[in-house]
Every structure is written in structure tokens, then in C-alpha cells.
Amino acid sequence: MPNRWDWAVTPYDSKHADRVAIMREIAFESTQVVEEEDEQEDMPAAVQDGRRGKALSLNMSPGGMLLLMDWRPEHEQVLRLQVPAGVQYLRTPTLAEVRWTRDVPFPGPHTLCFVGIKFLV
């Protein structure tokens, strides 16, 4: 059984040079795809609201963000985030896709995990 502290560490990569440490409360809402199609417009599946909550951002880059969450979203799940903008207390709604999750390696009564997300354009 692998140790929860054994994480693969890769050498410094210049693609991560644009990350900025930012610890802020981020409101999120998960989305769920509905398989019904609109018969009149032949529209693809719609998106409905799902779970809502708060996460803590740890770092951000133009392409994504690292979050600390008390819930493990599914891989490739889409989240609607309220991302801090340049002006204090101004938050911009943003869609993001979960790219990976990893448990925080501390025992406790609550599940905490790191969640890597990619902003959707």
C-alpha cells in the first residue's frame, strides 16, 4: 500500500512559473449534466445546479487554480466558481474542470483534498 506522503515530485518546470500564491475563500457550485434534449431546437444536454459550498484557493495561474476542499469532486466535473478579480471583494463567475484530486495526508474526521482545476474558455 503506497504511503500517503509519497508524492511524485517533478523538477521545476517553466510552465509553472506563472503561478501566484493566493489564499482566498472561493464559492463553488458543481454542475450536473441532464440527458434530456430539447425536441424543438435539438439542443444538447443542459446543465443543472448541484452541490454548493466554499473552498480555499492556494495558488492560481492564468490557466487554472489549486483548491483545498472538504469534498472530492469527480475527475472532469465542471464547477462554477466565484473567482476573485483584481478589485477587492469583486468575484467573477468562472467555469472550471477538475483535472486531478489528491487527499490531504492528515488523519481526521473530515475528508480534505487538494483539487487541481483548469479554467474553461
Tab-separated table of C-alpha atoms in Angstrom:
chain	number	residue	atom	x	y	z
A	1	MET	CA	0.000	0.000	0.000
A	2	PRO	CA	1.541	3.350	-1.005
A	3	ASN	CA	2.279	5.888	1.691
A	4	ARG	CA	0.001	8.966	1.565
A	5	TRP	CA	3.107	11.142	1.979
A	6	ASP	CA	4.844	9.721	-1.099
A	7	TRP	CA	4.004	12.160	-3.871
A	8	ALA	CA	5.789	12.267	-7.188
A	9	VAL	CA	7.914	15.390	-7.372
A	10	THR	CA	8.962	16.645	-10.766
A	11	PRO	CA	11.814	19.039	-11.443
A	12	TYR	CA	10.953	22.725	-11.740
A	13	ASP	CA	9.128	23.346	-14.980
A	14	SER	CA	8.894	26.805	-16.551
A	15	LYS	CA	5.193	26.253	-17.325
A	16	HIS	CA	4.522	26.682	-13.588
A	17	ALA	CA	6.425	29.961	-13.301
A	18	ASP	CA	3.228	31.991	-13.730
A	19	ARG	CA	1.589	30.600	-10.563
A	20	VAL	CA	0.770	33.067	-7.825
A	21	ALA	CA	0.041	32.141	-4.215
A	22	ILE	CA	-3.441	33.365	-3.383
A	23	MET	CA	-5.341	32.223	-0.305
A	24	ARG	CA	-8.957	33.271	-0.660
A	25	GLU	CA	-12.364	31.824	0.021
A	26	ILE	CA	-13.861	30.613	-3.249
A	27	ALA	CA	-17.570	29.863	-3.540
A	28	PHE	CA	-18.307	26.931	-5.832
A	29	GLU	CA	-21.261	25.162	-7.336
A	30	SER	CA	-20.969	21.781	-9.000
A	31	THR	CA	-22.842	21.112	-12.200
A	32	GLN	CA	-24.675	18.009	-13.343
A	33	VAL	CA	-25.439	17.192	-16.945
A	34	VAL	CA	-29.062	16.390	-17.724
A	35	GLU	CA	-29.509	13.873	-20.513
A	36	GLU	CA	-32.774	15.342	-21.833
A	37	GLU	CA	-32.714	17.048	-25.219
A	38	ASP	CA	-34.937	19.907	-26.310
A	39	GLU	CA	-37.117	18.374	-29.024
A	40	GLN	CA	-37.876	21.659	-30.787
A	41	GLU	CA	-34.336	23.012	-31.001
A	42	ASP	CA	-32.404	19.720	-30.906
A	43	MET	CA	-30.200	21.209	-28.192
A	44	PRO	CA	-27.524	19.154	-26.410
A	45	ALA	CA	-27.849	18.152	-22.772
A	46	ALA	CA	-28.386	21.017	-20.327
A	47	VAL	CA	-26.511	21.717	-17.116
A	48	GLN	CA	-28.289	21.789	-13.763
A	49	ASP	CA	-27.130	23.081	-10.411
A	50	GLY	CA	-25.605	20.620	-7.978
A	51	ARG	CA	-23.620	20.844	-4.762
A	52	ARG	CA	-22.692	24.293	-3.389
A	53	GLY	CA	-20.001	25.211	-0.912
A	54	LYS	CA	-16.744	27.010	-0.178
A	55	ALA	CA	-13.150	26.102	-0.961
A	56	LEU	CA	-9.802	27.709	-0.190
A	57	SER	CA	-7.631	28.724	-3.124
A	58	LEU	CA	-3.923	28.028	-2.624
A	59	ASN	CA	-2.465	29.228	-5.899
A	60	MET	CA	-3.636	30.464	-9.282
A	61	SER	CA	-2.294	30.781	-12.796
A	62	PRO	CA	-3.924	32.083	-15.972
A	63	GLY	CA	-4.953	28.511	-16.809
A	64	GLY	CA	-6.183	27.161	-13.501
A	65	MET	CA	-6.152	27.028	-9.740
A	66	LEU	CA	-5.277	24.760	-6.829
A	67	LEU	CA	-8.075	24.441	-4.267
A	68	LEU	CA	-8.355	22.872	-0.835
A	69	MET	CA	-11.814	21.330	-0.479
A	70	ASP	CA	-13.723	19.285	2.094
A	71	TRP	CA	-15.362	17.349	-0.736
A	72	ARG	CA	-13.893	15.282	-3.584
A	73	PRO	CA	-15.395	16.252	-6.952
A	74	GLU	CA	-15.266	13.777	-9.818
A	75	HIS	CA	-12.471	13.931	-12.397
A	76	GLU	CA	-13.566	16.140	-15.341
A	77	GLN	CA	-16.518	17.505	-13.349
A	78	VAL	CA	-17.356	21.117	-14.159
A	79	LEU	CA	-17.523	23.619	-11.305
A	80	ARG	CA	-18.882	27.165	-11.366
A	81	LEU	CA	-16.527	29.293	-9.237
A	82	GLN	CA	-16.640	32.826	-7.917
A	83	VAL	CA	-13.002	33.731	-8.633
A	84	PRO	CA	-11.530	36.874	-7.036
A	85	ALA	CA	-10.950	39.615	-9.588
A	86	GLY	CA	-8.432	42.447	-9.354
A	87	VAL	CA	-10.743	44.604	-7.255
A	88	GLN	CA	-11.137	43.550	-3.630
A	89	TYR	CA	-14.446	41.745	-2.955
A	90	LEU	CA	-15.295	41.571	-6.668
A	91	ARG	CA	-15.759	37.999	-7.845
A	92	THR	CA	-16.175	36.802	-11.402
A	93	PRO	CA	-18.227	33.670	-12.206
A	94	THR	CA	-15.943	31.183	-13.922
A	95	LEU	CA	-16.376	27.634	-15.189
A	96	ALA	CA	-13.583	25.187	-14.437
A	97	GLU	CA	-12.934	21.491	-14.982
A	98	VAL	CA	-11.498	19.211	-12.296
A	99	ARG	CA	-8.225	17.783	-13.619
A	100	TRP	CA	-6.997	15.895	-10.531
A	101	THR	CA	-7.625	15.348	-6.830
A	102	ARG	CA	-5.369	14.181	-4.007
A	103	ASP	CA	-6.186	13.519	-0.354
A	104	VAL	CA	-4.514	15.702	2.268
A	105	PRO	CA	-2.389	13.151	4.149
A	106	PHE	CA	-3.585	14.038	7.667
A	107	PRO	CA	-5.926	11.787	9.600
A	108	GLY	CA	-9.099	13.329	10.895
A	109	PRO	CA	-12.859	13.125	10.972
A	110	HIS	CA	-13.264	15.161	7.769
A	111	THR	CA	-12.016	14.476	4.285
A	112	LEU	CA	-9.814	17.223	2.884
A	113	CYS	CA	-8.363	17.092	-0.593
A	114	PHE	CA	-6.334	19.159	-2.978
A	115	VAL	CA	-8.168	19.786	-6.262
A	116	GLY	CA	-6.419	20.951	-9.413
A	117	ILE	CA	-8.748	22.757	-11.799
A	118	LYS	CA	-8.424	24.097	-15.321
A	119	PHE	CA	-10.354	27.213	-16.312
A	120	LEU	CA	-12.698	26.663	-19.269
A	121	VAL	CA	-12.726	29.250	-22.010
